[in-house]
PDB file of C-alpha atoms in Angstrom:
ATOM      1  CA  UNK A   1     228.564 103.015 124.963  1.00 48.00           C
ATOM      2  CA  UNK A   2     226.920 105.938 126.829  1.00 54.00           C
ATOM      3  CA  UNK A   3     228.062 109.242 127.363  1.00 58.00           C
ATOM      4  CA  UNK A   4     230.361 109.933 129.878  1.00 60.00           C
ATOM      5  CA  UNK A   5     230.941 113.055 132.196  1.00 60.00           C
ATOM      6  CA  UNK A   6     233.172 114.627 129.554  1.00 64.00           C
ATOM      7  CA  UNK A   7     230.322 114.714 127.241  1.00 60.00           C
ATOM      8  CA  UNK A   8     228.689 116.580 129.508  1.00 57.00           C
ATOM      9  CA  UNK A   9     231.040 119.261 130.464  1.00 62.00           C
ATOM     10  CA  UNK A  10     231.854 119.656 126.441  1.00 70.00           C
ATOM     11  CA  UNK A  11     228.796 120.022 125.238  1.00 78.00           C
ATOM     12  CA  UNK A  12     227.173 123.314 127.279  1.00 82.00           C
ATOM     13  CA  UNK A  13     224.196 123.254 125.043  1.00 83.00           C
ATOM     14  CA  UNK A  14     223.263 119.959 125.943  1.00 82.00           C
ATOM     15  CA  UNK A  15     223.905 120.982 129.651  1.00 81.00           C
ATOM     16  CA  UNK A  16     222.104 123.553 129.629  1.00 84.00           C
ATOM     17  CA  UNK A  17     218.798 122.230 127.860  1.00 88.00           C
ATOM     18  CA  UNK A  18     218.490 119.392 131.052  1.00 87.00           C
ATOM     19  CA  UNK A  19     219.345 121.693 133.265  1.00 86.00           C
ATOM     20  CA  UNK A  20     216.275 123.660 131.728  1.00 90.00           C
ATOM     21  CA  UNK A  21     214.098 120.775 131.209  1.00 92.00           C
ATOM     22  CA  UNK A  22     214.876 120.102 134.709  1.00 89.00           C
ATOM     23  CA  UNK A  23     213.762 123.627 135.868  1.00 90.00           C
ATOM     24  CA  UNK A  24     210.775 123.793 134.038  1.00 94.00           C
ATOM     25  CA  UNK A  25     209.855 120.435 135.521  1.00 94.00           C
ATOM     26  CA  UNK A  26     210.430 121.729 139.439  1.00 91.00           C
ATOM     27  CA  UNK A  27     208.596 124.784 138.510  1.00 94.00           C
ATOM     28  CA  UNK A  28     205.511 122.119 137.463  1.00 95.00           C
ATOM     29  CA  UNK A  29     205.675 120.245 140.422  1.00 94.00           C
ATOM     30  CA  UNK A  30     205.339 123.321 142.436  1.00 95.00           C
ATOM     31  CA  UNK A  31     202.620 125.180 140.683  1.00 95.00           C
ATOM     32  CA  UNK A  32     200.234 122.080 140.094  1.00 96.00           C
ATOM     33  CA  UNK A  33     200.864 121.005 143.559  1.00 96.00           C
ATOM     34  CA  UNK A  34     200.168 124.120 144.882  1.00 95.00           C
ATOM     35  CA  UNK A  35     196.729 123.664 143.102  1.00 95.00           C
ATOM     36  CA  UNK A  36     195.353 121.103 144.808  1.00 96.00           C
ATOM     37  CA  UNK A  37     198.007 121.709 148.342  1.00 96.00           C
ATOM     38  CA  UNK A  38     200.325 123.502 150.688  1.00 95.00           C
ATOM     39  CA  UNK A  39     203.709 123.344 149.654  1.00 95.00           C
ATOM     40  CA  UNK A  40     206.416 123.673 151.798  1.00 95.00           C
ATOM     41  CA  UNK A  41     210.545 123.727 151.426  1.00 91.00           C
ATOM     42  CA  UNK A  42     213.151 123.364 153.975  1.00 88.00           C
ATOM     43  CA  UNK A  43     215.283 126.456 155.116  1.00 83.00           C
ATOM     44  CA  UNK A  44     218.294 124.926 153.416  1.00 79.00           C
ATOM     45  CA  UNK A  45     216.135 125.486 149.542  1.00 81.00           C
ATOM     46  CA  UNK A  46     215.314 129.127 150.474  1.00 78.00           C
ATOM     47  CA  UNK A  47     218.403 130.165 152.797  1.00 74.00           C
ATOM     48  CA  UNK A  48     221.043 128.624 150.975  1.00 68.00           C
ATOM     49  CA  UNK A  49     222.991 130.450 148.649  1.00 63.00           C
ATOM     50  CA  UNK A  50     225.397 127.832 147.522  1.00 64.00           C
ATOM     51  CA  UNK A  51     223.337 125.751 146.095  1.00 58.00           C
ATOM     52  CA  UNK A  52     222.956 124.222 142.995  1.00 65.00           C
ATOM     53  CA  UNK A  53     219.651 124.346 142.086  1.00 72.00           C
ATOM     54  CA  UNK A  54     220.039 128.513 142.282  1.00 81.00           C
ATOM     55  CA  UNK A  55     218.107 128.873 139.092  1.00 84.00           C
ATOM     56  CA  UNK A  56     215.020 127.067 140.791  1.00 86.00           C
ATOM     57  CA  UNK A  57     215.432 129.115 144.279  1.00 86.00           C
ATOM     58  CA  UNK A  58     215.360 132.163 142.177  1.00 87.00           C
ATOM     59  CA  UNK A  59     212.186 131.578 140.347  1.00 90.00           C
ATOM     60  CA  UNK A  60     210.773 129.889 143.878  1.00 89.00           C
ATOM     61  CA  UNK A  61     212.019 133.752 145.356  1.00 87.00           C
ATOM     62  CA  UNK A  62     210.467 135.938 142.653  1.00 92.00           C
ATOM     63  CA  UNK A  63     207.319 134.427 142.288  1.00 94.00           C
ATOM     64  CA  UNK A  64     206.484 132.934 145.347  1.00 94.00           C
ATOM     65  CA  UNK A  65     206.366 133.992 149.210  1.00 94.00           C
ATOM     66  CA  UNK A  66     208.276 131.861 151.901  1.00 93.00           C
ATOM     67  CA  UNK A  67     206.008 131.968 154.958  1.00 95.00           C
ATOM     68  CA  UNK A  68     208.126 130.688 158.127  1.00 94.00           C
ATOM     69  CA  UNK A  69     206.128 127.664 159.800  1.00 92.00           C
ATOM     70  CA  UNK A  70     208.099 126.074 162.194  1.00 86.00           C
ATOM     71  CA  UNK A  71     211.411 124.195 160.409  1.00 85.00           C
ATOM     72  CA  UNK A  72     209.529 124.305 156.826  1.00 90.00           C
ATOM     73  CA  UNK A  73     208.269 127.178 154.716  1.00 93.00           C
ATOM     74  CA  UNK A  74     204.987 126.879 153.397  1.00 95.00           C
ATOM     75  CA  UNK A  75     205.076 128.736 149.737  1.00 95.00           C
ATOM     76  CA  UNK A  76     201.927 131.484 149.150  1.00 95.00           C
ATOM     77  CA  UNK A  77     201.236 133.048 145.391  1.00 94.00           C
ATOM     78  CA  UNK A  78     200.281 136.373 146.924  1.00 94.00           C
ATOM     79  CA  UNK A  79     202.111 138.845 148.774  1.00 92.00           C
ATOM     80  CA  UNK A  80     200.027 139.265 152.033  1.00 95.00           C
ATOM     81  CA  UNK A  81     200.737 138.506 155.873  1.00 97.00           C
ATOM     82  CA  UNK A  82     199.991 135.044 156.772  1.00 96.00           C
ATOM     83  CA  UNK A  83     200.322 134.732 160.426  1.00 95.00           C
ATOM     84  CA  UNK A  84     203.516 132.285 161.119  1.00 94.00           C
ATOM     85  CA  UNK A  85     201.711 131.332 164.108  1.00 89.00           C
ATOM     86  CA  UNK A  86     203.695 130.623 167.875  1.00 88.00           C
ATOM     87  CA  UNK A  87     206.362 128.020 167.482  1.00 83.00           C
ATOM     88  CA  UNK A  88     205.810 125.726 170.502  1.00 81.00           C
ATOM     89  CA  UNK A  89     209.577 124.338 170.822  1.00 80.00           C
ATOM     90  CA  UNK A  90     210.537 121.983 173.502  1.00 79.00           C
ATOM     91  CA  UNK A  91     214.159 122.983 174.107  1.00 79.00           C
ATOM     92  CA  UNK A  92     214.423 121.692 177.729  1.00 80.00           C
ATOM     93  CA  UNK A  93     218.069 120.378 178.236  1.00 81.00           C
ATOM     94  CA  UNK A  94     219.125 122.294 174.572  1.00 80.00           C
ATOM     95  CA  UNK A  95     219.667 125.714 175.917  1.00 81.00           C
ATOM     96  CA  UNK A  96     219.150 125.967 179.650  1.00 80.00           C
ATOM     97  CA  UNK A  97     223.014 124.503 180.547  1.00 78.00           C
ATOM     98  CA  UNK A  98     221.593 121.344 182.006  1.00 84.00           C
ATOM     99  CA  UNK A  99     223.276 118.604 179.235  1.00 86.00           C
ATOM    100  CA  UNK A 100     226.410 119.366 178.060  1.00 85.00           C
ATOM    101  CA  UNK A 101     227.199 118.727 174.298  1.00 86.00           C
ATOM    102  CA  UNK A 102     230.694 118.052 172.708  1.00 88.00           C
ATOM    103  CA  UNK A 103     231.709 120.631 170.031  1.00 86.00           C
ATOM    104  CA  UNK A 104     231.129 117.504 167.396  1.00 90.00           C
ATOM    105  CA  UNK A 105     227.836 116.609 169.049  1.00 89.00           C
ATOM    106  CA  UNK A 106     225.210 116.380 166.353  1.00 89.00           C
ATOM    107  CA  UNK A 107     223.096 118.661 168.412  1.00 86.00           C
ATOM    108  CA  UNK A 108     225.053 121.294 168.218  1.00 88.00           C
ATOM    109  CA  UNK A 109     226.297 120.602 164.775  1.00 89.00           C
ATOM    110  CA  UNK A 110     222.733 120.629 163.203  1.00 86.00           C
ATOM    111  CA  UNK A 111     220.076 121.315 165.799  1.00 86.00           C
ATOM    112  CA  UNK A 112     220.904 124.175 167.341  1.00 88.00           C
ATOM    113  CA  UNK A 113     221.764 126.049 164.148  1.00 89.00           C
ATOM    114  CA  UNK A 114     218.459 125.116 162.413  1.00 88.00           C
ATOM    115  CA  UNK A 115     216.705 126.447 165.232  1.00 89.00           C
ATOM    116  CA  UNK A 116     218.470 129.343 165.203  1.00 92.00           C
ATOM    117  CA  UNK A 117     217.723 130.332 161.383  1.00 91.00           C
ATOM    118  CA  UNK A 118     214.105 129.282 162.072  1.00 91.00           C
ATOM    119  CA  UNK A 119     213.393 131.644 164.560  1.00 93.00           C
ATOM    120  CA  UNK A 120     216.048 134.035 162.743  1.00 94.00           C
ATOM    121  CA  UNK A 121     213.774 133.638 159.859  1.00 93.00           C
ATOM    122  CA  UNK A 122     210.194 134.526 161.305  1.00 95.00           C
ATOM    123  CA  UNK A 123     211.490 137.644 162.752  1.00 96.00           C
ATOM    124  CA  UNK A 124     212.257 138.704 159.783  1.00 95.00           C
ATOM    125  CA  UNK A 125     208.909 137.462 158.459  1.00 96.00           C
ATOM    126  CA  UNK A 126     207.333 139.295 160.919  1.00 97.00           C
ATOM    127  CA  UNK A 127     209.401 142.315 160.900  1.00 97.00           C
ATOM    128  CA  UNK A 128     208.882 143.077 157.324  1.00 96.00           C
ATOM    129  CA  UNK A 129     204.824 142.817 157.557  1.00 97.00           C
ATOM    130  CA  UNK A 130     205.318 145.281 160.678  1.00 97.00           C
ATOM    131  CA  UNK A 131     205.330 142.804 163.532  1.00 96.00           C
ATOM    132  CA  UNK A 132     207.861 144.191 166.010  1.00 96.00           C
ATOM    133  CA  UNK A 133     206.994 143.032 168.940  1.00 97.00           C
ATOM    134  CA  UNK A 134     206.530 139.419 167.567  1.00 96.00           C
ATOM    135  CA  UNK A 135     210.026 139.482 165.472  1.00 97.00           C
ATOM    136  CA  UNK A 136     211.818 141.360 168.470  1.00 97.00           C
ATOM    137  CA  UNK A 137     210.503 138.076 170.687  1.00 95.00           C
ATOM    138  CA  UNK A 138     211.840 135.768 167.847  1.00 95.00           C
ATOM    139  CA  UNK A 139     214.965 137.552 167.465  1.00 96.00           C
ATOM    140  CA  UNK A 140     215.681 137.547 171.469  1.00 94.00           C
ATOM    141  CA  UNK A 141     214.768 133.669 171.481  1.00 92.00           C
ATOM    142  CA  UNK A 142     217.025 132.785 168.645  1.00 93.00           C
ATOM    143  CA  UNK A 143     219.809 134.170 170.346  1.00 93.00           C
ATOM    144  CA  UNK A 144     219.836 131.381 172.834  1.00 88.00           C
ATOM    145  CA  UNK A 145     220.828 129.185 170.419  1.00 86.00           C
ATOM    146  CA  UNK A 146     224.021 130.419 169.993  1.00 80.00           C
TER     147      UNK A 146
END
């Protein structure tokens, strides 16, 4: 017999060493990858609060940098300005009032918010390496996703 989810929740020690294990092996991943790579993350990893890997996102937050490119951050070791680049989004149709989408619509469930926090997210990028101009243009553009 194996152990069940009781075991689990009984035994913290034994929680807590996978859960460190586990850690520890994320924190590989990352760090050898970034060796030989990019690595990027998805805005839901670095913008979500809730979530429960929160021991990983803080060691990804203290020790890395989240550079905004596009709908993925690409991690950096250092601390300097790496140019986000120009997003080139198609939004024809998404913003501009010509379709019409149902409150439940999957585009504006998912899409639209994602694009917000992307563009949300560079201007703040920008704004803290002193960007204005650049981070007041993302701010203004993520506002028509709303």
């Amino acid at each position: 017999m194996g152990a069940g989810p009781d075991l689990y929740a009984q035994n913290t020690a034994l929680t807590q060493r996978i859960e460190n294990a586990f850690l520890q092996m994320l924190q590989s991943f990352v760090n050898r990858e970034l060796e030989i790579a990019p690595v990027y993350v998805t805005a839901e990893l670095i913008l979500t609060k809730e979530n429960q890997n929160i021991n990983f996102i803080k060691w990804l937050t203290h020790n890395l940098q989240a550079v905004p490119r596009g709908l993925v951050f690409q991690l950096t070791r250092d601390n300097e300005f790496h140019d986000p680049g120009e997003p080139h989004l198609q939004t024809r149709g998404l913003t501009d009032g010509t379709i019409r989408f149902a409150g439940d619509d999957v585009v504006k469930l998912k899409i639209l918010p994602i694009y917000k926090v992307m563009l949300q997210s560079r201007g703040q990028y920008l704004a803290h390496f002193h960007q204005p101009e650049r981070a007041a243009a993302a701010f203004e553009e993520a506002k028509r996703f709303e």
